[in-house]
PDB file of C-alpha atoms in Angstrom:
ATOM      1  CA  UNK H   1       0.000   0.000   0.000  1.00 78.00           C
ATOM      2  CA  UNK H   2       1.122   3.340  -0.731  1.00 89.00           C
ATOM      3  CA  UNK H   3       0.954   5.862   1.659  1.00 97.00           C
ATOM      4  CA  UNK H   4      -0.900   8.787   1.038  1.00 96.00           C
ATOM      5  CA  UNK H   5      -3.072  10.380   3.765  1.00 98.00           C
ATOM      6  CA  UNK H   6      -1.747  10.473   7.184  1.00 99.00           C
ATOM      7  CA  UNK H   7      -3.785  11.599   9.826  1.00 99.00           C
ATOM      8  CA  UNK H   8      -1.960  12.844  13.305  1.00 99.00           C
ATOM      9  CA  UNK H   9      -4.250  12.338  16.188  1.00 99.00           C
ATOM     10  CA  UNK H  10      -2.968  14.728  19.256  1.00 98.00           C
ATOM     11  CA  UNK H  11      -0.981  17.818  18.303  1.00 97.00           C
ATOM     12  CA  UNK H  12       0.693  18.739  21.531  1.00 92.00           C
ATOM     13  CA  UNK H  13       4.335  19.693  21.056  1.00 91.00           C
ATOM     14  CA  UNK H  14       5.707  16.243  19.420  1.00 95.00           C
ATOM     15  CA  UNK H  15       2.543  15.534  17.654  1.00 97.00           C
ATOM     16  CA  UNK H  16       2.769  19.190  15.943  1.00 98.00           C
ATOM     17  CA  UNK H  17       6.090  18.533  14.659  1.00 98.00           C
ATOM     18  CA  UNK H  18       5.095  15.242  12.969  1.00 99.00           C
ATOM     19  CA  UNK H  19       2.196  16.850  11.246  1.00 99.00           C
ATOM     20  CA  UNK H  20       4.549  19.452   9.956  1.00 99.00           C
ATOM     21  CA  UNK H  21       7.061  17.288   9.163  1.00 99.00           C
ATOM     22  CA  UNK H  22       4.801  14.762   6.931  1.00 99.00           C
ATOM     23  CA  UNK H  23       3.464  17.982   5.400  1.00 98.00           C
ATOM     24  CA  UNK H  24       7.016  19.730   4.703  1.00 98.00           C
ATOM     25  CA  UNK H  25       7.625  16.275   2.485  1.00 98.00           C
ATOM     26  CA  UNK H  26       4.423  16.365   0.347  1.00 97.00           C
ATOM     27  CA  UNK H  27       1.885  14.131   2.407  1.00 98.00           C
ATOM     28  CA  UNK H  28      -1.618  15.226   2.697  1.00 97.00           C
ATOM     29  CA  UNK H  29      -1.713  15.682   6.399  1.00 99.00           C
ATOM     30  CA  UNK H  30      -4.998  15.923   8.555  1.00 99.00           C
ATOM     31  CA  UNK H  31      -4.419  16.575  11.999  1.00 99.00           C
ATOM     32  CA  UNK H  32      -7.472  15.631  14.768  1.00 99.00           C
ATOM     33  CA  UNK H  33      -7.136  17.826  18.611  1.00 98.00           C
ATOM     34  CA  UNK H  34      -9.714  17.662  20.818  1.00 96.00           C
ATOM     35  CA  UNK H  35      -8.819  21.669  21.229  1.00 96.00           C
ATOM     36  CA  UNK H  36      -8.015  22.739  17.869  1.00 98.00           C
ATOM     37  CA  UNK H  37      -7.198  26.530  18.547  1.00 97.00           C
ATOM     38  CA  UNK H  38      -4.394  24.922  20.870  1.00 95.00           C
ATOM     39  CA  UNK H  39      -3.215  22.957  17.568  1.00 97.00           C
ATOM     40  CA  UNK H  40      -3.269  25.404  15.485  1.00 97.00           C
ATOM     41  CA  UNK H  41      -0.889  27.697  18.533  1.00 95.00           C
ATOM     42  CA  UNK H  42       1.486  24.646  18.203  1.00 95.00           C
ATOM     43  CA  UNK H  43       1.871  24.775  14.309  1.00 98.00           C
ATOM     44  CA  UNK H  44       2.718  28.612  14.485  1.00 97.00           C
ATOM     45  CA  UNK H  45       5.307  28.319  17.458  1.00 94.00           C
ATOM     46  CA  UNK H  46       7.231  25.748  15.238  1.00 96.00           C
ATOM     47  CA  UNK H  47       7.893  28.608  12.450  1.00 98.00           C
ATOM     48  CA  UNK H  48      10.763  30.485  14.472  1.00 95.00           C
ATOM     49  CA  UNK H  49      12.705  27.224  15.360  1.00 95.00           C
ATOM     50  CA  UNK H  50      12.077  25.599  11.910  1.00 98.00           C
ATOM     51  CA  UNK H  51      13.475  28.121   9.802  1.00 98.00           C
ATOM     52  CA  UNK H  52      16.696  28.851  12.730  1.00 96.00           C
ATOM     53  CA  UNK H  53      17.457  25.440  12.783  1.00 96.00           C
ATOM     54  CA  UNK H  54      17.225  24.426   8.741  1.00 97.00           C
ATOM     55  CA  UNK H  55      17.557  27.431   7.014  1.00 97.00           C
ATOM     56  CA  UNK H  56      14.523  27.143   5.624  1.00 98.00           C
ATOM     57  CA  UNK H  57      12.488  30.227   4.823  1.00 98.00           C
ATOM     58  CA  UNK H  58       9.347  31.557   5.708  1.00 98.00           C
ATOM     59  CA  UNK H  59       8.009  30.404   1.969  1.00 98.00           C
ATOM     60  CA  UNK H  60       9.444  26.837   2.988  1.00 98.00           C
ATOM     61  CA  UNK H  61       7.013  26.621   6.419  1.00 98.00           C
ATOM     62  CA  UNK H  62       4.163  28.011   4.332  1.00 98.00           C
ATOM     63  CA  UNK H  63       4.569  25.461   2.014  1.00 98.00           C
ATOM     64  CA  UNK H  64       4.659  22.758   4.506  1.00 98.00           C
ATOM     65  CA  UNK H  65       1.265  24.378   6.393  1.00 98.00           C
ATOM     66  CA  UNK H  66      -0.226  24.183   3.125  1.00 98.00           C
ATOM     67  CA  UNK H  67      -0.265  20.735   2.799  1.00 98.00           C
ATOM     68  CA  UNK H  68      -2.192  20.521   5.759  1.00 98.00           C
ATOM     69  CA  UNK H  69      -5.675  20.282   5.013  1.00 98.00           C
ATOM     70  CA  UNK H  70      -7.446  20.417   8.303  1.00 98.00           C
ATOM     71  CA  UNK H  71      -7.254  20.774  11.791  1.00 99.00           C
ATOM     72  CA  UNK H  72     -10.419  19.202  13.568  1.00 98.00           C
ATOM     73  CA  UNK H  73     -11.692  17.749  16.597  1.00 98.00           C
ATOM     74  CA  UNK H  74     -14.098  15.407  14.795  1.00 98.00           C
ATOM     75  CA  UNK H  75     -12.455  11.817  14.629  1.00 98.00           C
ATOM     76  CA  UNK H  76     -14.706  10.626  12.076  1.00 98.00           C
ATOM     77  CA  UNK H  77     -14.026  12.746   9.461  1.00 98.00           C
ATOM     78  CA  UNK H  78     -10.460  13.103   9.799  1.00 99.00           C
ATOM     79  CA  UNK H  79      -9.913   9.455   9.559  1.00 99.00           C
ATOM     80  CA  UNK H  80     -12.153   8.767   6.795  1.00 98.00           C
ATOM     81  CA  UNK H  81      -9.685   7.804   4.426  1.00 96.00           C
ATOM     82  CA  UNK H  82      -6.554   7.372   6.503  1.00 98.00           C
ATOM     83  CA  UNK H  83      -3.452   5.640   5.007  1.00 98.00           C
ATOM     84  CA  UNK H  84      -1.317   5.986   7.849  1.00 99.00           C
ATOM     85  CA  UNK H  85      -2.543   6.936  11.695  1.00 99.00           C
ATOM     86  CA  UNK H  86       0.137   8.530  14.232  1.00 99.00           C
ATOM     87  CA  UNK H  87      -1.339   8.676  17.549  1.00 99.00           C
ATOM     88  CA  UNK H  88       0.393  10.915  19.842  1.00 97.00           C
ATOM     89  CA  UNK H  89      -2.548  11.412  22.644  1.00 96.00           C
ATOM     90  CA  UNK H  90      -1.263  12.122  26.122  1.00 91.00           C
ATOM     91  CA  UNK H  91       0.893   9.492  27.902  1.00 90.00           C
ATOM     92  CA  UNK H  92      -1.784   7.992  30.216  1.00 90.00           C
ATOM     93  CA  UNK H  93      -2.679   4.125  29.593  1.00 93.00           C
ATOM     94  CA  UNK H  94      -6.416   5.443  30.386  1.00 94.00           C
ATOM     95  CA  UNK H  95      -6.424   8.311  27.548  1.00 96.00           C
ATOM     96  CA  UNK H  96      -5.109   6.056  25.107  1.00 97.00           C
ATOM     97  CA  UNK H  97      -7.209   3.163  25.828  1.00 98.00           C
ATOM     98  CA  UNK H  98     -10.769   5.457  25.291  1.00 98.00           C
ATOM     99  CA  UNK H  99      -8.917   6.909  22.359  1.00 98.00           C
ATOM    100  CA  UNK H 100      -8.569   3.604  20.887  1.00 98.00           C
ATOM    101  CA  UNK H 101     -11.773   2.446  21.447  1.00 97.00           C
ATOM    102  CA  UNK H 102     -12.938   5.586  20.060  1.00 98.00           C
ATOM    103  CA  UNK H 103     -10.956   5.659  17.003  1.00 98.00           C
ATOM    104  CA  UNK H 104     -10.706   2.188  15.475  1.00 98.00           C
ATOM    105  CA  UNK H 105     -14.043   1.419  15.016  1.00 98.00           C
ATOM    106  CA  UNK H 106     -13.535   4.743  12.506  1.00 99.00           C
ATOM    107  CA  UNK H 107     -10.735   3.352  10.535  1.00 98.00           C
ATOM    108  CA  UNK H 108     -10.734   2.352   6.994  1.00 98.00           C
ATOM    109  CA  UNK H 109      -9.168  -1.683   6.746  1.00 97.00           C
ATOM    110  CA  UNK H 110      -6.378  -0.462   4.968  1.00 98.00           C
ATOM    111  CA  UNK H 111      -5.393   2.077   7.981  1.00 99.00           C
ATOM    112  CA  UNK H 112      -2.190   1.079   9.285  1.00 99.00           C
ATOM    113  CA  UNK H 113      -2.026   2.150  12.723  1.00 99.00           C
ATOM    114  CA  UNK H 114       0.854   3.730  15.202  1.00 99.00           C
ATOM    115  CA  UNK H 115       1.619   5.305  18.446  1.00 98.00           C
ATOM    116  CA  UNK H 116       4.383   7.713  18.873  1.00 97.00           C
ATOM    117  CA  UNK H 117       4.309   6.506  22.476  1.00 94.00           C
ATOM    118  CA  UNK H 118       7.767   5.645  24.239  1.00 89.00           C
ATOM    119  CA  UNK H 119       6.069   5.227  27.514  1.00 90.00           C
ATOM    120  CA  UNK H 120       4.797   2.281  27.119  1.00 95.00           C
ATOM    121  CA  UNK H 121       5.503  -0.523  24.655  1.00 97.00           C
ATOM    122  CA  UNK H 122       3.667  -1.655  21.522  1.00 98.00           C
ATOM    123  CA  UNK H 123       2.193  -5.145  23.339  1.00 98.00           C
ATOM    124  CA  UNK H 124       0.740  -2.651  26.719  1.00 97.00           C
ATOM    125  CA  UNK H 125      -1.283  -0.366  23.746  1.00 98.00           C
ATOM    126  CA  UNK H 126      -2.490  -3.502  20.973  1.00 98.00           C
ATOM    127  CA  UNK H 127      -5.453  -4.986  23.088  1.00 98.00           C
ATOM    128  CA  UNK H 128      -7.371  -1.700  22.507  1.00 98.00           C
ATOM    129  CA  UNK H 129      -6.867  -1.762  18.564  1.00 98.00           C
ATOM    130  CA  UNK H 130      -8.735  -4.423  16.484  1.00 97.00           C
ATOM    131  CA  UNK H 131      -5.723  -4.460  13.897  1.00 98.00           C
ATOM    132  CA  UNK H 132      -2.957  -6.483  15.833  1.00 98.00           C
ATOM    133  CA  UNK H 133      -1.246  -6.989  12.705  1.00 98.00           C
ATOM    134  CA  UNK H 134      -1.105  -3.305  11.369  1.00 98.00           C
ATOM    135  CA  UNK H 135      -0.207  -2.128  14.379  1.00 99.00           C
ATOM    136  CA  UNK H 136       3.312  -0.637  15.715  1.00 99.00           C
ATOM    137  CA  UNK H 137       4.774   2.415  17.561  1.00 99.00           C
ATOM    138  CA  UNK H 138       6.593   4.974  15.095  1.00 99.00           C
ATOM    139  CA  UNK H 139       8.161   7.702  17.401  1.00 98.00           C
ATOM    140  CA  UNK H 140      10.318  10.301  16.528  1.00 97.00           C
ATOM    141  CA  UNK H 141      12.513  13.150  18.849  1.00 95.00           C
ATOM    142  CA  UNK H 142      11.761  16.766  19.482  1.00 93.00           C
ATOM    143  CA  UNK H 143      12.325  19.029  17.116  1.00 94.00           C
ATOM    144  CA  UNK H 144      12.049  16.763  14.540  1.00 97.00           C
ATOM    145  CA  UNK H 145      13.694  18.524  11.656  1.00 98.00           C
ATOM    146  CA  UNK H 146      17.282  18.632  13.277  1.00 96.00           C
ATOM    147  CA  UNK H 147      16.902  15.327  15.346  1.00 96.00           C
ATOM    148  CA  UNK H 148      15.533  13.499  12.284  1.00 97.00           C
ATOM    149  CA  UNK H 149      15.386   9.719  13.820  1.00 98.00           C
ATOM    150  CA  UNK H 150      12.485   7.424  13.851  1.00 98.00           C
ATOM    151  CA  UNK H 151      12.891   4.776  16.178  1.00 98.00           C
ATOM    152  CA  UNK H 152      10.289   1.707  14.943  1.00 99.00           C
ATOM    153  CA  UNK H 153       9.649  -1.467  16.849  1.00 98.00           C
ATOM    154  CA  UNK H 154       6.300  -4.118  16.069  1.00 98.00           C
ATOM    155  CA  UNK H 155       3.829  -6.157  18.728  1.00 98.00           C
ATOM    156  CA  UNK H 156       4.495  -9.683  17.947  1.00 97.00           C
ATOM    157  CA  UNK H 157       1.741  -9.917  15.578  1.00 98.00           C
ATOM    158  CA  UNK H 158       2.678  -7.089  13.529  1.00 99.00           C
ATOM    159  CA  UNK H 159       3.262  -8.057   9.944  1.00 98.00           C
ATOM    160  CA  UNK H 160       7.359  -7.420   8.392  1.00 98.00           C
ATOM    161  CA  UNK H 161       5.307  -6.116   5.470  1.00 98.00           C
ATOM    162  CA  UNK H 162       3.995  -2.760   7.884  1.00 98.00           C
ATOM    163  CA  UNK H 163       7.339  -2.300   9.531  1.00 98.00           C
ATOM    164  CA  UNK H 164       8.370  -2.173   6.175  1.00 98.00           C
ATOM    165  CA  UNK H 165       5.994   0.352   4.596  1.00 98.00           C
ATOM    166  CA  UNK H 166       6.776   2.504   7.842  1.00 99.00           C
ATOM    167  CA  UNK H 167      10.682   2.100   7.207  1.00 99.00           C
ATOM    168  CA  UNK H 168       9.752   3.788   3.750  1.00 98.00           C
ATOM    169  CA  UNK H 169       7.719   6.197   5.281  1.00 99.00           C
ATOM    170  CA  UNK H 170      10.059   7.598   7.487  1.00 99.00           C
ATOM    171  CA  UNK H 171      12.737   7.950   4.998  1.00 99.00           C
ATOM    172  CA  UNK H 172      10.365   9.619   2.615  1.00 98.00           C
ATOM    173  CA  UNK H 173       9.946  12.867   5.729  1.00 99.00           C
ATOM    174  CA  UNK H 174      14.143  12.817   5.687  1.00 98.00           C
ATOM    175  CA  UNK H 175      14.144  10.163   9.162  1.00 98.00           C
ATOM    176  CA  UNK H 176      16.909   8.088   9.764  1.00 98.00           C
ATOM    177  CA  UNK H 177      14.727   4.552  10.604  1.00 98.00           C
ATOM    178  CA  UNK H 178      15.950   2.449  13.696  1.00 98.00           C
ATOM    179  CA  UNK H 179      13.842  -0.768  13.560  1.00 99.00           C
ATOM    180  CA  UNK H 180      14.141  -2.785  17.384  1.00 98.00           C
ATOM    181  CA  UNK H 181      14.849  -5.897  17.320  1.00 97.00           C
ATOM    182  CA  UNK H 182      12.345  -6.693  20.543  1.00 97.00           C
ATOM    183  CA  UNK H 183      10.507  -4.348  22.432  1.00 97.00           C
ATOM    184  CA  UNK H 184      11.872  -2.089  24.692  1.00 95.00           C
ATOM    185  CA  UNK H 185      10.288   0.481  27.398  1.00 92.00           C
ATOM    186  CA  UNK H 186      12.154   3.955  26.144  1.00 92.00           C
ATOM    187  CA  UNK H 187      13.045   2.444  22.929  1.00 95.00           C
ATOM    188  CA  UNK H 188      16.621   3.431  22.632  1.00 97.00           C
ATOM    189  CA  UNK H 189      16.668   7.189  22.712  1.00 94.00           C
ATOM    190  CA  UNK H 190      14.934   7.625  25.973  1.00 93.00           C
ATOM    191  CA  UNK H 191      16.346   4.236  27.494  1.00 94.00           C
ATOM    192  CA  UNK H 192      19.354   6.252  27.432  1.00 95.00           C
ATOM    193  CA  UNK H 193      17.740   9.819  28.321  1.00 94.00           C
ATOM    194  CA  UNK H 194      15.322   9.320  30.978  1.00 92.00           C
ATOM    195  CA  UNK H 195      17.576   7.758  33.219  1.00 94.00           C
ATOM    196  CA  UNK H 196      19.249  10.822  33.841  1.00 96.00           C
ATOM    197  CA  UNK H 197      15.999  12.706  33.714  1.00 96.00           C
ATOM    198  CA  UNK H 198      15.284  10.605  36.518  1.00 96.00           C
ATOM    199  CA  UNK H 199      18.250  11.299  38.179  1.00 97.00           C
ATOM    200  CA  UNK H 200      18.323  15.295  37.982  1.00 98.00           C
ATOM    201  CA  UNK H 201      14.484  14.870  39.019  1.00 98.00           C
ATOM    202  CA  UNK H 202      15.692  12.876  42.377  1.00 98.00           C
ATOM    203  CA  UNK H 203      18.434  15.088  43.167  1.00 98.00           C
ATOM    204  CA  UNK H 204      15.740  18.241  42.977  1.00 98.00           C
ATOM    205  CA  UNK H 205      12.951  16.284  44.621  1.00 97.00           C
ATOM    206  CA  UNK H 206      15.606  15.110  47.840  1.00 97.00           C
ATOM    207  CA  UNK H 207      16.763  18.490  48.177  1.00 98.00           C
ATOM    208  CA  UNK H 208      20.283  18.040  46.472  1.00 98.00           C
ATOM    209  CA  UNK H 209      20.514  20.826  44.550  1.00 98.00           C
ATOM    210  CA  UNK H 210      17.670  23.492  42.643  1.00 98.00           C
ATOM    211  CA  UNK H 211      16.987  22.688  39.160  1.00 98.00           C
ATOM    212  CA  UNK H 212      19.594  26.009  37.855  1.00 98.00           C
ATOM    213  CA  UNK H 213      22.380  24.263  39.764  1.00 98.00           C
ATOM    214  CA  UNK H 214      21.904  20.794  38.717  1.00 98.00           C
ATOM    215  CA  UNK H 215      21.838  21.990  35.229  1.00 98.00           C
ATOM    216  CA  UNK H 216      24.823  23.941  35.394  1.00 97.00           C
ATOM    217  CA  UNK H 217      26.758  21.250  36.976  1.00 98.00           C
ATOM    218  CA  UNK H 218      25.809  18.687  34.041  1.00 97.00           C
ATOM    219  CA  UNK H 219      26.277  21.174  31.258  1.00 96.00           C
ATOM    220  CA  UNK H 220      30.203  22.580  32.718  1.00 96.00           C
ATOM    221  CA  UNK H 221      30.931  18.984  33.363  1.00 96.00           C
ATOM    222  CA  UNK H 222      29.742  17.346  29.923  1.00 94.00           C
ATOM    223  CA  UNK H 223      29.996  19.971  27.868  1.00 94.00           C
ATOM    224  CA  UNK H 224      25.810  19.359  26.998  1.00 94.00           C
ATOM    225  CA  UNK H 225      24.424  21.638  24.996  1.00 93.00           C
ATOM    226  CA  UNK H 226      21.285  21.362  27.331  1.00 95.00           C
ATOM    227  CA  UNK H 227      20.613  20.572  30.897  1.00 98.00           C
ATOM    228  CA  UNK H 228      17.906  17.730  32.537  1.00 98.00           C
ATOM    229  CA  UNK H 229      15.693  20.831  33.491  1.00 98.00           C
ATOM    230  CA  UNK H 230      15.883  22.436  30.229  1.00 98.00           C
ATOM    231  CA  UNK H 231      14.502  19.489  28.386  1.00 96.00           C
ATOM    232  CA  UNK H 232      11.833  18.894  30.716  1.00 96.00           C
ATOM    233  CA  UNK H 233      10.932  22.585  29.677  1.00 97.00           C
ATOM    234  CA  UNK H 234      10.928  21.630  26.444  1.00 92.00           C
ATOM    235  CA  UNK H 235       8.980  18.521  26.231  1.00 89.00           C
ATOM    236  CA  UNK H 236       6.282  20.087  28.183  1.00 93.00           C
ATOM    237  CA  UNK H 237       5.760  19.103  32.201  1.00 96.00           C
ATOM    238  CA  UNK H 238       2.697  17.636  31.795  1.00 93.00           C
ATOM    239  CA  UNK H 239       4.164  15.183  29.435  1.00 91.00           C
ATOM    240  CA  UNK H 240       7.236  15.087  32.506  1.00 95.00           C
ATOM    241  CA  UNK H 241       4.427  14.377  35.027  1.00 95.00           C
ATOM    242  CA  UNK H 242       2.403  11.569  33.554  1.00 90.00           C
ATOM    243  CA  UNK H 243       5.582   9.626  32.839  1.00 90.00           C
ATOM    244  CA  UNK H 244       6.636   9.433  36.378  1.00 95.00           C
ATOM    245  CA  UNK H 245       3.234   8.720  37.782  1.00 93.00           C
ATOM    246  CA  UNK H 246       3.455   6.070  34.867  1.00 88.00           C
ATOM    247  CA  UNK H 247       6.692   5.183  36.392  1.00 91.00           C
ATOM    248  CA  UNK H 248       5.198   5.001  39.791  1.00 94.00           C
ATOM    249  CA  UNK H 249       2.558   2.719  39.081  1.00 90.00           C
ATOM    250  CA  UNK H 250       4.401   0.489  37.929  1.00 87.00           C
ATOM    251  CA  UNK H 251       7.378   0.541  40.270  1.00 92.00           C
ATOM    252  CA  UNK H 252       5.686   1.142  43.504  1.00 94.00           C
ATOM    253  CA  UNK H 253       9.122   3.498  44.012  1.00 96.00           C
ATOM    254  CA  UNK H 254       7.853   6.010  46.477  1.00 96.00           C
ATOM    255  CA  UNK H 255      10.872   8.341  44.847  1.00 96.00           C
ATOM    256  CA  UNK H 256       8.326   8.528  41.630  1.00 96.00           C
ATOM    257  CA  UNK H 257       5.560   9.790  43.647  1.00 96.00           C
ATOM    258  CA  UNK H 258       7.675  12.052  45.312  1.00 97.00           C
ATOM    259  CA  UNK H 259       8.858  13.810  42.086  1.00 98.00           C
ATOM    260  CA  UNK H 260       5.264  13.380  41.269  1.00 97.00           C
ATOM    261  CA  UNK H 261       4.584  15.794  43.676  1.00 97.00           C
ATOM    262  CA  UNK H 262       7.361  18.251  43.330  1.00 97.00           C
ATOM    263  CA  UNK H 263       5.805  18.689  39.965  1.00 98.00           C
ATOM    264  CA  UNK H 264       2.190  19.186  40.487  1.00 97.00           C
ATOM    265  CA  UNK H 265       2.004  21.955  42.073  1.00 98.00           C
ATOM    266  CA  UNK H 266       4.253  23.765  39.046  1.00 98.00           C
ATOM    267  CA  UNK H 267       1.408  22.273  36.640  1.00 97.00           C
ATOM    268  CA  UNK H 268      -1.410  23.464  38.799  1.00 97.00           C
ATOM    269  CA  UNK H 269       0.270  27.054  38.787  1.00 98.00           C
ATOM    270  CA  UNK H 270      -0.005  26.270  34.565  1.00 97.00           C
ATOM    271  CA  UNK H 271       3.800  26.827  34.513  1.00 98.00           C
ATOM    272  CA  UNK H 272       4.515  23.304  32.128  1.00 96.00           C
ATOM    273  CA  UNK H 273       7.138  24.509  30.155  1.00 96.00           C
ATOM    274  CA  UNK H 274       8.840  26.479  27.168  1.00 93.00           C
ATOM    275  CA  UNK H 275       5.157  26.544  25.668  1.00 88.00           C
ATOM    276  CA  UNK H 276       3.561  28.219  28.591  1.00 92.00           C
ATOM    277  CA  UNK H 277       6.012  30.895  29.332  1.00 95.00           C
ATOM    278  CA  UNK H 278       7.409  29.075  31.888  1.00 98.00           C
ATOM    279  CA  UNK H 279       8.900  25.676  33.625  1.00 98.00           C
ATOM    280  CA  UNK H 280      11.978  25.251  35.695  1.00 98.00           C
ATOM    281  CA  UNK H 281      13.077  28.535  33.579  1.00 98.00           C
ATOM    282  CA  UNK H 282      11.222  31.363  32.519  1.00 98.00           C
ATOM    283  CA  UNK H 283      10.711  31.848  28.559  1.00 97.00           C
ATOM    284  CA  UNK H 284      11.237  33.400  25.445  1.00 93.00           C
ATOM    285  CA  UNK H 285      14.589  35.050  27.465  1.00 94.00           C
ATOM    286  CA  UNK H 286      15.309  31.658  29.843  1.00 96.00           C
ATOM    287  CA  UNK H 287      17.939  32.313  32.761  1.00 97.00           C
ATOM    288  CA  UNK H 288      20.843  30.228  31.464  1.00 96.00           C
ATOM    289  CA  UNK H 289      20.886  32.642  28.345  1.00 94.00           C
ATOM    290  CA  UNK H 290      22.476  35.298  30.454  1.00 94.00           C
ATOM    291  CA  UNK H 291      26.353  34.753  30.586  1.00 90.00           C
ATOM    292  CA  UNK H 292      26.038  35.447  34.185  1.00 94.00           C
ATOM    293  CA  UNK H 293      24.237  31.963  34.410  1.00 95.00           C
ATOM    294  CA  UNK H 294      27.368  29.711  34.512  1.00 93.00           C
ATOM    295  CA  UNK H 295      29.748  32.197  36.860  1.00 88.00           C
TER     296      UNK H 295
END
């Protein structure tokens, strides 16, 4: 099956990029949000970073938007005639679940169907679908022009044929494909990253060290570009939150619940991040972008 129509269902800050992403590359993209003013914010913020980080023009983004051809909060009609399905919903095993239930009984046959999900793996998410075997997780990194990888891994019953087609779809949008050979909670990117998310998280939530210091530390010592904090910021804290209540539920680690609530309060306040205004930093002019910040 060719791939024609791709449909991204949840356009928070990842799901955004995707849409713009399969757009930028000539795909008819139609993007479902239950909130569609709050996609349509999303699309716009990605302008600025788009054309710093490609050099890409303003034309270039406009051309990309264009191929979008809605933005809507009704499921049925956005998935009418769906080649390809990216679900990026929030990271709760409960949202997903009603989502699915919601969605499939929508889908054409030939939909295949995927989950940018690195939360939880492929075989956690398949019992709500009713297409086992066109069924996988497809997820990508933030800011998906510059960190152009597509990490792809299968359910059991997930036919070589669909890994396949979504190998060629992700070269197609410029990815560099990374097909797992089993599943894996974190895939590889964040098997690697949240680890140390974790651990700049416990050192805050014990009373180490403040989220500016612990940064600073890790950046001097590393020579990292960005700090633990920073990409919290940037992959929104509500995202942050529901992955370490995730964490927590199925760990029974009390230190989980603990960050837990070191965060909620911060969420409550509506301070989630780079896209509210402000996180552990405050944005568009965050602290560690004065000089004075590593003295």
């Amino acid at each position: 099956m060719e791939i024609k129509n791709v449909v991204i269902a949840g356009a928070g800050v990842l799901g955004s990029q995707i849409a713009f992403q399969a757009a930028r590359f000539g795909y008819q993209v139609k993007i479902w949000n239950r909130h569609t003013d709050r996609a349509e914010r999303r699309l716009a913020a990605i302008k600025e970073p788009f054309i710093k980080e490609t050099g890409a023009t303003a034309a270039d983004y406009q051309a990309a938007m264009d191929n979008i051809v809605s933005i809507s909060n009704d499921l049925k009609a956005t998935v009418a005639d769906a080649d390809l399905v990216i679900e990026s919903v929030s990271e709760s095993v409960e949202i997903k679940k009603v989502f699915y239930e919601e969605l499939c009984p929508l889908l054409p046959e030939k939909t295949i169907l995927t989950s940018n999900s690195s939360t939880f793996i492929p075989s956690e998410l398949v019992g709500f679908t009713d297409r086992p075997d066109r069924f996988a997780h497809l997820h990508f990194a933030n800011h998906i022009w510059k960190h152009n990888v597509a990490e792809i891994v299968g359910n059991p019953q997930t036919k070589p044929e669909v890994i396949d087609e979504l190998v060629a779809f992700a070269r197609s949008i410029k990815m560099v494909p990374v097909v797992l050979k089993k599943e894996q909670h974190g895939y590889i990117m964040n098997a690697l990253l949240v680890p140390l998310l974790n651990a700049a998280m416990a050192l805050w939530a014990n009373g180490v060290a403040d989220p500016h210091t612990i940064d600073k530390d890790w950046m001097i010592s590393n020579g990292s570009p960005l700090g633990p904090f920073m990409i919290q910021d940037i992959v929104g804290l509500r995202t942050t939150y529901a992955v370490v209540l995730n964490q927590y539920e199925q760990t029974h680690n009390e230190l989980f619940k603990k960050i837990a609530d070191k965060l909620k309060p911060m969420i409550d306040a509506g301070h989630t991040g780079v896209e509210a205004g402000q996180g552990f930093y405050h944005y568009p002019n965050p602290e560690y972008q004065d000089p004075d910040f590593f003295k």
